[in-house]
Short mmCIF file of C-alpha atoms in Angstrom, two decimals:
data_model
loop_
_atom_site.label_atom_id
_atom_site.label_comp_id
_atom_site.label_asym_id
_atom_site.label_seq_id
_atom_site.Cartn_x
_atom_site.Cartn_y
_atom_site.Cartn_z
CA MET A 1218 70.01 -53.05 -74.84
CA LYS A 1219 74.05 -53.24 -73.83
CA GLN A 1220 76.06 -55.82 -74.06
CA THR A 1221 78.10 -57.14 -70.80
CA SER A 1222 81.49 -59.78 -69.89
CA PHE A 1223 78.24 -61.76 -68.84
CA GLY A 1224 76.76 -62.07 -72.53
CA PHE A 1225 73.50 -60.68 -71.23
CA HIS A 1226 72.03 -57.05 -72.64
CA GLU A 1227 70.92 -54.54 -69.48
CA ALA A 1228 67.63 -53.41 -70.68
CA THR A 1229 67.93 -49.38 -70.96
CA PRO A 1230 64.62 -47.36 -68.75
CA SER A 1231 63.33 -45.35 -70.22
CA PRO A 1232 61.79 -41.48 -70.42
CA GLN A 1233 59.68 -42.46 -67.75
CA GLU A 1234 61.24 -44.65 -66.14
CA GLN A 1235 64.12 -42.58 -65.79
CA ALA A 1236 62.56 -39.77 -63.98
CA PRO A 1237 63.04 -39.46 -60.25
CA THR A 1238 59.64 -39.95 -58.36
CA VAL A 1239 58.41 -36.95 -56.60
CA PRO A 1240 56.16 -37.35 -53.19
CA ALA A 1241 52.77 -36.12 -53.77
CA LEU A 1242 52.88 -32.88 -51.54
CA PRO A 1243 51.93 -32.68 -48.42
CA ASN A 1244 49.16 -29.33 -49.61
CA GLN A 1245 47.82 -31.35 -51.67
CA ILE A 1246 43.97 -32.31 -52.47
CA PRO A 1247 42.85 -35.88 -53.62
CA LEU A 1248 40.92 -34.93 -57.30
CA ASP A 1249 38.31 -36.83 -56.03
CA GLU A 1250 37.45 -34.90 -52.74
CA PRO A 1251 35.99 -31.22 -52.87
CA ALA A 1252 37.92 -28.22 -51.69
CA PRO A 1253 37.12 -27.41 -48.24
CA PRO A 1254 35.89 -23.29 -48.26
CA PRO A 1255 37.54 -20.37 -48.35
CA VAL A 1256 37.34 -18.92 -44.46
CA LYS A 1257 36.52 -15.47 -44.17
CA PRO A 1258 37.93 -13.32 -41.91
CA ALA A 1259 36.26 -12.58 -38.58
CA VAL A 1260 33.60 -10.55 -38.29
CA ARG A 1261 34.50 -8.36 -35.02
CA GLN A 1262 30.67 -8.28 -33.88
CA SER A 1263 30.11 -5.26 -31.52
CA LYS A 1264 29.12 -4.94 -27.45
CA PRO A 1265 25.55 -4.58 -26.99
CA SER A 1266 24.88 -0.95 -25.74
CA LYS A 1267 22.79 -0.84 -22.84
CA PRO A 1268 19.26 -0.20 -21.76
CA ALA A 1269 18.00 2.90 -21.24
CA ALA A 1270 17.89 4.04 -17.39
CA LYS A 1271 14.07 3.48 -16.19
CA HIS A 1272 13.17 7.77 -15.49
CA TYR A 1273 12.08 6.67 -11.37
CA HIS A 1274 15.56 5.47 -10.70
CA GLY A 1275 17.35 6.49 -8.02
CA HIS A 1276 13.95 8.74 -7.45
CA ARG A 1277 13.18 6.56 -3.76
CA ALA A 1278 15.82 8.80 -3.13
CA ARG A 1279 15.47 11.82 -4.54
CA LEU A 1280 11.99 11.37 -2.38
CA ARG A 1281 13.28 10.69 0.84
CA GLU A 1282 15.42 13.22 0.51
CA ARG A 1283 13.03 15.97 0.02
CA PHE A 1284 10.94 14.21 2.86
CA GLU A 1285 13.89 14.84 5.53
CA GLU A 1286 14.34 18.01 4.55
CA ASN A 1287 11.55 19.65 4.72
CA GLY A 1288 9.39 16.86 6.06
CA LEU A 1289 5.55 17.28 4.48
CA ASN A 1290 6.39 21.03 3.15
CA GLY A 1291 5.57 20.66 -0.18
CA LEU A 1292 4.95 16.67 -0.97
CA GLN A 1293 1.40 15.74 -2.87
CA SER A 1294 -0.45 13.26 -0.76
CA TYR A 1295 0.24 11.25 -3.94
CA GLU A 1296 3.91 11.47 -3.33
CA VAL A 1297 3.17 10.36 0.34
CA LEU A 1298 1.55 7.77 -0.23
CA GLU A 1299 4.23 5.99 -2.97
CA MET A 1300 6.56 7.10 -0.61
CA LEU A 1301 4.19 4.78 2.14
CA LEU A 1302 4.66 2.19 -0.62
CA PHE A 1303 8.13 2.03 -1.16
CA SER A 1304 7.68 -0.74 2.44
CA SER A 1305 5.22 -3.66 0.38
CA ILE A 1306 6.68 -2.86 -3.35
CA LYS A 1307 10.75 -3.29 -2.82
CA GLN A 1308 11.10 -2.52 -6.55
CA GLY A 1309 9.41 -0.76 -9.76
CA ASP A 1310 7.88 2.45 -9.66
CA THR A 1311 4.60 3.38 -6.87
CA LYS A 1312 3.89 6.82 -8.48
CA PRO A 1313 1.50 5.10 -10.42
CA LEU A 1314 -0.83 2.97 -8.23
CA ALA A 1315 -0.58 6.07 -5.46
CA LYS A 1316 -2.35 7.89 -7.82
CA SER A 1317 -4.65 6.22 -9.18
CA LEU A 1318 -5.52 4.84 -5.47
CA LEU A 1319 -6.09 8.07 -5.01
CA ALA A 1320 -8.57 8.55 -8.56
CA GLN A 1321 -10.14 5.66 -6.70
CA PHE A 1322 -11.11 5.93 -3.52
CA GLY A 1323 -11.22 10.40 -3.97
CA SER A 1324 -8.04 11.22 -0.46
CA PHE A 1325 -4.63 10.01 1.14
CA ALA A 1326 -7.60 9.13 4.99
CA GLN A 1327 -9.69 7.72 1.32
CA VAL A 1328 -7.51 5.13 0.99
CA LEU A 1329 -6.23 4.90 4.45
CA ALA A 1330 -10.33 3.09 5.30
CA ALA A 1331 -10.84 1.62 2.35
CA PRO A 1332 -11.55 -1.14 2.80
CA LYS A 1333 -9.22 -4.63 1.67
CA GLN A 1334 -10.87 -5.56 -1.15
CA ARG A 1335 -11.74 -2.56 -2.91
CA LEU A 1336 -8.17 -1.98 -2.14
CA GLU A 1337 -7.45 -5.23 -4.19
CA GLU A 1338 -9.58 -4.32 -7.26
CA VAL A 1339 -7.29 -1.55 -8.58
CA PRO A 1340 -4.74 -2.89 -10.99
CA GLY A 1341 -1.15 -2.82 -9.22
CA CYS A 1342 -2.47 -3.47 -5.12
CA GLY A 1343 -2.60 -7.09 -4.80
CA PRO A 1344 -3.02 -8.71 -1.75
CA ARG A 1345 0.08 -7.62 0.46
CA THR A 1346 -0.49 -3.96 -0.56
CA ALA A 1347 -3.92 -4.14 0.66
CA SER A 1348 -2.78 -5.21 3.57
CA PHE A 1349 -0.07 -2.81 4.76
CA ILE A 1350 -2.55 0.21 3.78
CA LYS A 1351 -4.39 -1.43 6.78
CA GLU A 1352 -1.82 -1.75 8.67
CA ILE A 1353 -0.94 2.24 8.69
CA GLN A 1354 -4.32 2.71 9.48
CA ALA A 1355 -4.32 1.05 11.55
CA ALA A 1356 -1.32 2.28 13.17
CA ALA A 1357 -2.64 6.33 12.41
CA ILE A 1358 -6.09 5.38 14.38
CA LEU A 1359 -3.46 3.89 17.49
CA TYR A 1360 -1.21 7.51 16.84
CA ALA A 1361 -4.47 9.90 18.03
CA LYS A 1362 -6.20 8.08 19.86
CA ALA A 1363 -3.31 7.93 21.85
CA GLN A 1364 -3.59 12.27 22.24
CA VAL A 1365 -6.63 11.57 23.68
CA VAL A 1366 -5.97 8.33 26.17
CA GLU A 1367 -3.02 10.64 27.31
CA ARG A 1368 -4.79 13.87 28.10
CA ASP A 1369 -8.56 15.20 29.46
CA PRO A 1370 -11.17 14.54 26.51
CA LEU A 1371 -12.80 17.53 27.05
CA SER A 1372 -9.54 20.38 27.43
CA SER A 1373 -7.94 18.53 23.85
CA TRP A 1374 -11.93 18.68 21.71
CA SER A 1375 -10.00 18.85 18.91
CA LYS A 1376 -7.78 15.84 19.33
CA VAL A 1377 -10.49 14.14 20.35
CA LEU A 1378 -12.15 14.44 16.68
CA GLU A 1379 -9.15 13.94 14.92
CA TYR A 1380 -9.13 10.99 16.98
CA VAL A 1381 -12.59 9.82 15.85
CA ARG A 1382 -11.99 11.62 12.10
CA ALA A 1383 -9.08 9.46 12.18
CA ALA A 1384 -11.15 5.83 12.92
CA MET A 1385 -14.86 6.68 11.80
CA ALA A 1386 -14.85 9.11 9.21
CA HIS A 1387 -14.13 7.02 5.99
CA ASN A 1388 -16.19 4.14 7.01
CA ASP A 1389 -18.89 2.60 4.93
CA LYS A 1390 -21.12 1.10 7.57
CA GLU A 1391 -22.11 3.27 10.30
CA GLU A 1392 -20.51 2.63 13.79
CA PHE A 1393 -22.22 3.52 16.96
CA ARG A 1394 -18.97 4.47 18.88
CA ILE A 1395 -19.35 5.66 23.02
CA LEU A 1396 -15.72 7.18 25.13
CA PHE A 1397 -16.76 6.54 28.92
CA LEU A 1398 -14.97 8.58 31.17
CA ASP A 1399 -14.29 8.55 34.94
CA LYS A 1400 -15.53 11.62 36.90
CA LYS A 1401 -12.07 13.45 35.83
CA ASN A 1402 -13.23 12.85 33.17
CA ARG A 1403 -10.80 10.75 31.86
CA LEU A 1404 -10.86 7.61 29.51
CA ILE A 1405 -11.88 4.79 31.12
CA ALA A 1406 -12.56 2.71 27.84
CA ASP A 1407 -12.81 3.48 24.05
CA GLU A 1408 -15.61 0.69 22.74
CA VAL A 1409 -18.09 0.32 19.31
CA GLN A 1410 -21.36 -0.56 21.09
CA GLN A 1411 -22.81 -1.56 17.77
CA THR A 1412 -22.06 -1.90 13.92
CA GLY A 1413 -24.83 -1.58 11.09
CA THR A 1414 -26.09 -0.79 7.90
CA VAL A 1415 -25.16 2.18 5.59
CA ASP A 1416 -27.76 4.00 6.70
CA HIS A 1417 -28.32 2.37 10.22
CA THR A 1418 -27.12 1.77 12.93
CA PRO A 1419 -29.28 -0.19 16.21
CA VAL A 1420 -28.42 1.68 19.24
CA TYR A 1421 -31.02 0.64 22.39
CA PRO A 1422 -29.90 2.40 25.76
CA ARG A 1423 -30.41 0.46 28.04
CA GLU A 1424 -27.58 -1.72 26.22
CA VAL A 1425 -25.63 1.68 27.15
CA THR A 1426 -27.02 2.70 31.04
CA LYS A 1427 -25.61 -0.65 31.67
CA ARG A 1428 -21.78 -0.63 30.16
CA ALA A 1429 -21.65 3.26 31.80
CA LEU A 1430 -22.65 1.48 35.13
CA GLU A 1431 -19.54 -2.09 34.72
CA LEU A 1432 -17.34 0.88 34.15
CA SER A 1433 -17.71 2.95 37.02
CA ALA A 1434 -17.54 5.98 34.47
CA CYS A 1435 -19.72 9.33 34.99
CA ALA A 1436 -20.03 10.60 31.96
CA ILE A 1437 -19.66 9.46 28.45
CA ILE A 1438 -20.13 10.37 24.97
CA LEU A 1439 -21.91 9.27 22.13
CA ILE A 1440 -20.07 9.04 18.47
CA HIS A 1441 -21.47 8.00 15.71
CA ASN A 1442 -20.71 8.14 11.37
CA HIS A 1443 -22.10 9.25 9.12
CA PRO A 1444 -21.16 6.89 5.53
CA SER A 1445 -23.35 9.21 3.57
CA GLY A 1446 -21.07 11.96 3.37
CA ASP A 1447 -23.30 14.83 4.90
CA PRO A 1448 -22.96 15.31 9.53
CA THR A 1449 -26.78 16.67 9.42
CA PRO A 1450 -28.54 14.84 12.53
CA SER A 1451 -31.73 12.91 11.32
CA ARG A 1452 -34.64 12.91 13.30
CA GLN A 1453 -33.75 8.82 14.34
CA ASP A 1454 -30.03 10.37 15.54
CA ILE A 1455 -32.13 12.77 18.08
CA GLU A 1456 -35.33 10.27 19.52
CA MET A 1457 -32.04 7.65 20.02
CA THR A 1458 -29.99 11.05 22.15
CA THR A 1459 -32.37 12.04 24.10
CA LYS A 1460 -33.86 8.52 25.32
CA ILE A 1461 -30.00 7.74 26.35
CA ALA A 1462 -29.97 10.79 27.94
CA SER A 1463 -32.74 10.44 30.70
CA THR A 1464 -31.93 6.74 31.07
CA LEU A 1465 -28.18 8.48 32.01
CA GLU A 1466 -30.00 11.19 33.64
CA PRO A 1467 -31.22 9.25 37.30
CA LEU A 1468 -28.47 6.94 37.52
CA GLY A 1469 -25.24 10.60 38.03
CA ILE A 1470 -24.35 9.46 34.47
CA VAL A 1471 -23.52 12.57 31.53
CA LEU A 1472 -23.91 12.83 28.64
CA HIS A 1473 -21.22 15.84 27.53
CA ASP A 1474 -22.13 14.66 23.36
CA HIS A 1475 -22.84 13.22 21.18
CA ILE A 1476 -20.94 13.56 17.89
CA ILE A 1477 -22.15 12.83 14.50
CA ILE A 1478 -18.28 12.32 12.35
CA ALA A 1479 -18.79 12.30 8.01
CA GLY A 1480 -16.11 12.96 5.47
CA SER A 1481 -16.99 16.30 5.13
CA GLY A 1482 -16.75 17.41 8.73
CA HIS A 1483 -18.85 16.63 12.09
CA VAL A 1484 -21.23 17.76 14.16
CA SER A 1485 -22.12 18.81 17.51
CA PHE A 1486 -25.65 18.11 19.29
CA ARG A 1487 -24.65 20.14 22.04
CA GLY A 1488 -23.52 23.23 20.20
CA LEU A 1489 -26.76 22.51 18.02
CA GLN A 1490 -28.42 22.96 21.11
CA LEU A 1491 -30.06 19.26 21.26
CA ILE A 1492 -28.68 18.29 24.18
#
């Protein structure tokens, strides 16, 4: 101790007490807390690559361009069908469905004529697409019929055959149709008289005659189809035609012809000299 003038002794601080107090550095970590893990450098992630374009991208535009340049020339049946399906199926590839429909039903015309229920059995052909196909068929029949209505059926026989082929050739049931003509052989009416089974249609000469008189028809053309695909007339077909002709003759109504339509072609009774 050091003695002062007042008689007190001032204590001399120890070396530890003489050392200046050093404040804790802000980055010092208390010993009772764990050190934070080291920060890893950020890894630069690469952008995901774009998926490869589907093989059919741009196919619709290319197919339409081919059609606009050449029409139906150079297009396969499945290509025409897949192009029509664009209107019902807005996205995706319609080629597989077009080929499946043709494989199932056999031809473009048979696809159009197929019943809606059977169309829906083909994978990928839903109710909307099946309805659209039936609308295409209706448009095709209406177009073919217009070619007959606007002309003399007897002078444009090929147009008559085109029409009845479009309307009946691929039906799955027998159908008996009559074209009623006036004295100039212009079409008055086109009516389905009876619809039957896969191999028979009941036809009554009295009903045919009655309808011809109601329409003031001077001539008629009988038409029916054979779903079997064979247009050869049966014995019943020949007998029925003879009865109708003999019933109409006393009334001055001419039976011009009886045509049987089938998938493989057609037969004319007049051509076979059966009338």
